[in-house]
Amino acid sequence: MLRRSTLLNLGLVTSLCSGLASAASDVPSVHVYNWYDYIGPTTLKDFQRDSGILPVYDTFDSGEVLEAKMLTGHSGYDVVVASNFILPGLIKAGAIQKLDRSQLPNLPHLNPVLLEKLRANDPDNLYAVPYLWGTDGLGYNVDKIKAALGEDAPVNSWDLLFKEDNLAKLSQCGVALLDAPAEIMPIALHYLGLPPNSSNPEDYKKAQALLLKLRPYITYFDSSKIQSDLSNGDICLALTWSGTVHSAKQAAEEAGKGVRVEYSIPVEGAPLWIDNLVLVNDSPRPANGLAFINYLLRPEVVAPATDWIMTANANRDATALVTAAVRDNPGIYPPPEVMAKLFILQPQSHAIERVRTRAWSNIKSGH
């Protein structure tokens, strides 16, 4: 999508130019590590203008890359954006530091519901500031789903994906799943009526059996090409992140080729993910890092990011500043009754991670 590639280029150019400028001057700076498509189009420029601090901005496209860099240490970064389910590991490893709340006067803007959800990963809200958030759910091609399953297709239920009869028919138009066992396996467990954060190896055998039964009808597992394939009409169903589907929908509308894409949060409940601003434990410039975090907590700063990325922000006072079409979209800002059914994913013990990884390998290979 043009918007994403433009923002990627902006991030890379900003990082390169800022790095050169920083090396050539004594201008104060802050080094930020974020997802490649995850900031407003003018936020970095505006922050430098308003604060006098030069943002040196680098991007990543995989949570695993971020986690490895953080656990290795000495990254040189001040602020990174970390997903909620890796927070416990980062906290335990001493990779991030407690936040000096006295330096974050904009914290009261945050949505208390999201802060409470985040306690599952950051128990006392000491280390992380919620930034953007969303859900895992179903992205689908309206017309192809209707053609395969009829007018009563269960597009608002996990049955659309997990019932073999449905998936067998949809396999003809393409089905994709995130290549993310830490997210897909809990969803399968939840569908089976088991705890999504189960620590029982036997539960993972049941989830594996369910997914192996469906494996012949799954076109691919991939976390990067679902957006373009949905927007182009190359697949008709995907289990993916909400932001991916909303961007695909927008791209399809801009292309004007008649591809209609929609997103649903299944009525049975789904994972809620929160991407957070955290301060690196060995940050060379912690004061500048806190200034950057506090800047992103300003409602008028974070609202344009939501409009640009089509992903909800955690700032309750920014909601009124978000474009009406975005804030009124229940797939982006779910109503309270849907929020109540969303669950937070939690990291598992090494033993369970091995079980899950082995099960995922079997599922992908079909054995």
Coordinates of C-alpha atoms in Angstrom, one line a residue:
M1 CA 0.0 0.0 0.0
L2 CA 1.3 3.4 -0.9
R3 CA 0.7 4.8 2.6
R4 CA 2.8 2.1 4.2
S5 CA 5.6 2.3 1.8
T6 CA 5.7 6.1 2.0
L7 CA 5.9 5.9 5.7
L8 CA 8.6 3.3 5.6
N9 CA 10.6 5.5 3.4
L10 CA 10.0 8.4 5.7
G11 CA 11.2 6.4 8.6
L12 CA 14.4 5.2 6.9
V13 CA 15.2 8.7 5.5
T14 CA 14.5 10.3 8.9
S15 CA 16.7 7.7 10.6
L16 CA 19.5 8.2 8.1
C17 CA 19.4 12.0 8.0
S18 CA 19.0 12.3 11.8
G19 CA 21.9 9.9 12.3
L20 CA 24.1 12.0 10.1
A21 CA 23.0 15.2 11.7
S22 CA 23.4 13.8 15.2
A23 CA 26.9 12.7 14.4
A24 CA 27.8 16.1 13.0
S25 CA 26.4 18.3 15.8
D26 CA 25.8 18.5 19.5
V27 CA 22.1 18.7 19.1
P28 CA 20.3 16.6 21.8
S29 CA 18.8 13.5 20.4
V30 CA 16.5 10.5 21.2
H31 CA 16.9 7.2 19.6
V32 CA 13.7 5.4 18.8
Y33 CA 13.0 1.8 17.6
N34 CA 9.5 1.2 16.3
W35 CA 7.5 -0.9 13.9
Y36 CA 8.0 0.4 10.3
D37 CA 4.4 1.8 9.9
Y38 CA 3.7 3.0 13.4
I39 CA 3.8 6.7 13.8
G40 CA 2.0 9.8 12.4
P41 CA 3.3 11.2 9.2
T42 CA 4.7 14.4 10.7
T43 CA 5.2 13.3 14.4
L44 CA 9.0 13.1 14.2
K45 CA 9.4 16.5 12.5
D46 CA 6.9 18.1 14.9
F47 CA 8.6 16.6 18.0
Q48 CA 11.9 18.1 16.9
R49 CA 10.3 21.5 16.3
D50 CA 8.5 21.5 19.6
S51 CA 11.3 20.1 21.8
G52 CA 14.6 20.9 20.1
I53 CA 15.4 17.2 20.5
L54 CA 16.4 15.3 17.3
P55 CA 14.7 12.0 16.8
V56 CA 16.9 9.2 15.4
Y57 CA 14.3 6.7 14.2
D58 CA 14.9 3.1 13.2
T59 CA 12.3 0.5 12.3
F60 CA 11.8 -3.2 12.6
D61 CA 9.2 -5.6 11.0
S62 CA 9.3 -8.5 13.5
G63 CA 8.7 -8.7 17.2
E64 CA 11.3 -11.4 17.4
V65 CA 13.9 -9.0 16.0
L66 CA 13.0 -6.4 18.6
E67 CA 13.0 -8.9 21.5
A68 CA 16.4 -10.4 20.5
K69 CA 17.9 -6.9 20.3
M70 CA 16.5 -5.9 23.6
L71 CA 17.6 -9.1 25.4
T72 CA 21.1 -8.7 24.0
G73 CA 21.4 -5.2 25.4
H74 CA 23.6 -2.2 24.6
S75 CA 21.2 -1.4 21.7
G76 CA 21.8 2.4 21.9
Y77 CA 18.1 3.0 21.8
D78 CA 16.2 5.1 24.4
V79 CA 12.6 4.3 23.5
V80 CA 11.2 1.1 21.9
V81 CA 7.7 0.0 21.0
A82 CA 7.1 -3.4 22.6
S83 CA 4.0 -5.6 22.4
N84 CA 2.3 -6.5 25.6
F85 CA 3.0 -10.2 25.6
I86 CA 6.8 -9.7 25.5
L87 CA 6.8 -7.2 28.4
P88 CA 7.1 -9.9 31.2
G89 CA 10.2 -11.3 29.6
L90 CA 11.8 -7.8 29.1
I91 CA 11.0 -6.9 32.7
K92 CA 12.4 -10.1 34.1
A93 CA 15.6 -9.7 32.1
G94 CA 16.0 -6.1 33.2
A95 CA 15.9 -4.9 29.6
I96 CA 13.5 -2.0 30.4
Q97 CA 13.3 0.4 33.3
K98 CA 10.5 1.7 35.5
L99 CA 9.1 4.9 34.3
D100 CA 9.5 8.1 36.2
R101 CA 5.9 9.1 36.3
S102 CA 6.8 12.6 37.4
Q103 CA 8.3 13.2 34.0
L104 CA 5.1 12.0 32.2
P105 CA 2.4 14.6 33.1
N106 CA 0.3 13.4 30.1
L107 CA -0.4 10.0 31.6
P108 CA -3.9 10.9 32.8
H109 CA -5.0 11.0 29.1
L110 CA -4.7 7.2 29.0
N111 CA -7.7 4.9 28.8
P112 CA -8.1 3.2 32.2
V113 CA -9.7 0.1 30.6
L114 CA -6.6 -0.5 28.6
L115 CA -4.3 0.1 31.6
E116 CA -6.3 -2.5 33.5
K117 CA -6.0 -5.0 30.7
L118 CA -2.3 -4.3 30.5
R119 CA -1.8 -5.3 34.1
A120 CA -1.8 -8.9 33.0
N121 CA 1.7 -8.2 31.5
D122 CA 2.8 -5.2 33.5
P123 CA 1.1 -5.8 36.9
D124 CA 1.4 -2.3 38.4
N125 CA 1.7 -0.3 35.1
L126 CA 5.2 0.6 36.1
Y127 CA 7.1 -0.1 32.9
A128 CA 4.9 0.5 29.8
V129 CA 2.8 3.2 28.4
P130 CA 0.1 1.9 26.0
Y131 CA 0.4 3.5 22.6
L132 CA -1.6 1.8 19.9
W133 CA -3.8 -1.3 20.2
G134 CA -6.0 -3.7 18.3
T135 CA -7.3 -7.2 18.0
D136 CA -6.7 -10.5 16.2
G137 CA -9.7 -11.4 14.1
L138 CA -11.0 -12.2 10.7
G139 CA -10.4 -10.3 7.5
Y140 CA -12.5 -11.4 4.6
N141 CA -13.6 -10.7 1.1
V142 CA -17.3 -9.9 1.3
D143 CA -18.3 -11.1 -2.1
K144 CA -16.2 -14.3 -2.2
I145 CA -17.3 -15.3 1.2
K146 CA -20.9 -14.8 0.2
A147 CA -20.4 -16.8 -3.0
A148 CA -18.8 -19.7 -1.2
L149 CA -21.1 -19.9 1.9
G150 CA -24.2 -17.9 1.1
E151 CA -25.9 -14.9 2.7
D152 CA -25.7 -16.5 6.2
A153 CA -22.0 -17.0 6.3
P154 CA -20.9 -16.7 10.0
V155 CA -18.5 -13.8 9.3
N156 CA -18.7 -12.7 13.0
S157 CA -17.8 -16.1 14.4
W158 CA -14.6 -18.3 14.6
D159 CA -16.8 -20.9 13.0
L160 CA -16.0 -19.3 9.7
L161 CA -12.4 -20.5 10.1
F162 CA -12.5 -23.4 12.5
K163 CA -15.5 -25.4 11.1
E164 CA -14.0 -27.8 8.5
D165 CA -17.0 -27.6 6.1
N166 CA -16.7 -23.8 5.9
L167 CA -13.0 -23.9 5.4
A168 CA -13.1 -26.6 2.8
K169 CA -15.3 -24.3 0.6
L170 CA -13.2 -21.2 1.3
S171 CA -10.0 -22.9 0.4
Q172 CA -11.0 -22.4 -3.2
C173 CA -10.6 -18.7 -2.9
G174 CA -7.6 -18.6 -0.5
V175 CA -7.1 -18.8 3.3
A176 CA -4.2 -17.3 5.2
L177 CA -3.1 -17.4 8.8
L178 CA -0.5 -15.3 10.6
D179 CA 2.7 -17.2 11.1
A180 CA 2.5 -16.5 14.8
P181 CA 2.1 -19.5 17.1
A182 CA 1.9 -17.3 20.2
E183 CA -1.3 -15.8 18.8
I184 CA -2.9 -18.6 16.7
M185 CA -2.5 -21.4 19.3
P186 CA -4.3 -19.4 22.0
I187 CA -7.1 -18.6 19.6
A188 CA -7.5 -22.3 18.8
L189 CA -7.5 -23.1 22.5
H190 CA -10.2 -20.5 23.2
Y191 CA -12.3 -21.8 20.3
L192 CA -12.2 -25.3 22.0
G193 CA -13.3 -23.8 25.3
L194 CA -9.9 -24.2 26.8
P195 CA -7.8 -21.4 28.5
P196 CA -6.1 -19.4 25.8
N197 CA -3.0 -19.0 28.1
S198 CA -3.1 -22.7 29.1
S199 CA 0.0 -24.2 30.8
N200 CA -1.3 -27.8 30.2
P201 CA 0.6 -29.6 27.4
E202 CA -2.5 -31.8 26.8
D203 CA -4.5 -28.7 25.8
Y204 CA -1.9 -28.0 23.0
K205 CA -2.4 -31.5 21.6
K206 CA -6.1 -30.7 21.2
A207 CA -5.3 -27.4 19.5
Q208 CA -2.8 -29.1 17.2
A209 CA -5.4 -31.8 16.3
L210 CA -7.9 -29.1 15.4
L211 CA -5.5 -27.2 13.2
L212 CA -4.1 -30.3 11.6
K213 CA -7.6 -31.2 10.5
L214 CA -7.9 -27.8 8.9
R215 CA -4.4 -27.7 7.4
P216 CA -5.2 -29.0 4.0
Y217 CA -7.5 -26.0 3.4
I218 CA -5.0 -23.3 4.5
T219 CA -3.2 -21.6 1.6
Y220 CA -0.3 -20.2 3.6
F221 CA 1.0 -19.0 6.9
D222 CA 2.6 -15.6 6.7
S223 CA 2.5 -12.3 8.6
S224 CA 3.7 -9.9 5.8
K225 CA 1.7 -10.5 2.6
I226 CA -1.8 -10.8 4.0
Q227 CA -2.6 -7.1 3.6
S228 CA -1.7 -7.0 -0.1
D229 CA -3.4 -10.3 -0.9
L230 CA -6.6 -9.2 0.8
S231 CA -6.7 -5.9 -1.0
N232 CA -6.0 -7.5 -4.3
G233 CA -8.6 -10.2 -3.9
D234 CA -6.0 -13.0 -3.9
I235 CA -7.3 -14.5 -0.7
C236 CA -10.8 -14.4 0.8
L237 CA -10.2 -15.1 4.4
A238 CA -7.4 -14.3 6.9
L239 CA -6.8 -14.6 10.6
T240 CA -4.7 -11.5 11.2
W241 CA -4.3 -8.2 13.0
S242 CA -7.0 -5.7 12.8
G243 CA -4.8 -2.9 11.5
T244 CA -3.7 -5.2 8.6
V245 CA -7.3 -5.6 7.5
H246 CA -8.3 -2.0 7.8
S247 CA -5.3 -1.0 5.7
A248 CA -6.2 -3.7 3.2
K249 CA -9.7 -2.4 3.0
Q250 CA -8.5 1.2 2.4
A251 CA -6.1 0.0 -0.2
A252 CA -8.8 -2.0 -2.0
E253 CA -11.1 1.1 -2.0
E254 CA -8.4 3.3 -3.4
A255 CA -7.6 0.8 -6.1
G256 CA -11.2 0.9 -7.3
K257 CA -11.4 -2.6 -8.6
G258 CA -14.4 -3.7 -6.7
V259 CA -12.7 -5.7 -4.0
R260 CA -14.7 -5.4 -0.8
V261 CA -12.8 -6.2 2.4
E262 CA -14.2 -6.2 6.0
Y263 CA -13.0 -7.1 9.4
S264 CA -14.8 -8.8 12.3
I265 CA -14.0 -9.5 15.9
P266 CA -15.6 -12.9 16.5
V267 CA -18.4 -12.9 19.1
E268 CA -16.8 -15.6 21.1
G269 CA -13.9 -13.3 22.0
A270 CA -10.4 -12.6 20.6
P271 CA -7.0 -11.5 21.6
L272 CA -6.4 -7.9 22.5
W273 CA -2.9 -6.7 21.8
I274 CA -1.3 -3.5 23.0
D275 CA 1.9 -2.0 21.6
N276 CA 3.6 0.1 24.3
L277 CA 6.2 2.7 24.7
V278 CA 9.0 1.6 27.0
L279 CA 12.3 3.1 28.2
V280 CA 15.4 0.9 27.5
N281 CA 17.2 0.1 30.8
D282 CA 20.6 1.2 29.5
S283 CA 19.2 4.2 27.6
P284 CA 22.0 6.7 27.0
R285 CA 19.4 9.6 27.0
P286 CA 16.6 8.7 29.5
A287 CA 15.4 12.2 30.0
N288 CA 15.0 12.7 26.2
G289 CA 13.3 9.3 26.0
L290 CA 10.8 10.3 28.6
A291 CA 10.2 13.6 26.8
F292 CA 9.4 11.7 23.6
I293 CA 7.0 9.3 25.4
N294 CA 5.3 12.2 27.0
Y295 CA 5.0 13.9 23.6
L296 CA 3.2 10.9 22.1
L297 CA 0.8 11.0 25.1
R298 CA -0.6 14.3 23.8
P299 CA -4.1 13.7 22.3
E300 CA -3.4 16.0 19.3
V301 CA -0.2 14.1 18.6
V302 CA -1.4 10.6 18.7
A303 CA -4.8 11.1 17.0
P304 CA -3.2 11.6 13.5
A305 CA -1.3 8.4 14.0
T306 CA -4.6 6.5 14.4
D307 CA -6.0 8.1 11.3
W308 CA -2.9 7.3 9.3
I309 CA -2.4 3.7 10.5
M310 CA -6.1 2.8 11.0
T311 CA -5.3 1.5 14.4
A312 CA -6.8 2.6 17.7
N313 CA -4.7 4.6 20.2
A314 CA -4.8 4.2 24.0
N315 CA -5.5 7.9 24.7
R316 CA -9.1 8.4 25.7
D317 CA -8.9 12.1 25.2
A318 CA -7.7 11.7 21.6
T319 CA -10.8 9.8 20.5
A320 CA -12.8 12.9 19.8
L321 CA -9.9 14.1 17.6
V322 CA -9.8 10.9 15.5
T323 CA -11.7 11.0 12.2
A324 CA -15.3 10.0 12.7
A325 CA -15.1 7.1 10.2
V326 CA -12.3 5.6 12.2
R327 CA -13.5 6.2 15.8
D328 CA -17.0 4.9 14.9
N329 CA -15.7 1.7 13.3
P330 CA -16.4 -1.1 15.8
G331 CA -13.5 -3.1 14.3
I332 CA -11.1 -0.4 15.4
Y333 CA -12.8 0.9 18.5
P334 CA -14.9 -2.0 19.8
P335 CA -18.0 -1.2 22.0
P336 CA -17.8 -2.1 25.7
E337 CA -19.6 -5.4 25.3
V338 CA -17.0 -6.6 22.8
M339 CA -14.1 -5.2 24.9
A340 CA -15.3 -7.3 27.8
K341 CA -14.7 -10.5 25.8
L342 CA -11.2 -9.6 24.7
F343 CA -8.3 -11.4 26.4
I344 CA -4.7 -10.6 26.8
L345 CA -2.0 -13.1 25.8
Q346 CA 0.7 -14.0 28.3
P347 CA 4.1 -15.6 27.8
Q348 CA 4.5 -19.3 28.8
S349 CA 7.2 -21.3 30.5
H350 CA 10.1 -22.5 28.4
A351 CA 8.6 -26.0 28.6
I352 CA 5.2 -24.9 27.2
E353 CA 6.9 -22.7 24.6
R354 CA 8.7 -25.8 23.3
V355 CA 5.4 -27.7 23.2
R356 CA 3.8 -24.9 21.3
T357 CA 6.7 -24.5 18.9
R358 CA 6.8 -28.2 18.1
A359 CA 3.0 -28.3 17.6
W360 CA 3.2 -25.3 15.3
S361 CA 6.0 -26.9 13.2
N362 CA 3.8 -30.0 12.9
I363 CA 0.8 -27.9 11.9
K364 CA 2.6 -25.9 9.2
S365 CA 4.2 -29.1 7.7
G366 CA 0.8 -30.9 7.9
H367 CA 2.2 -33.8 10.0

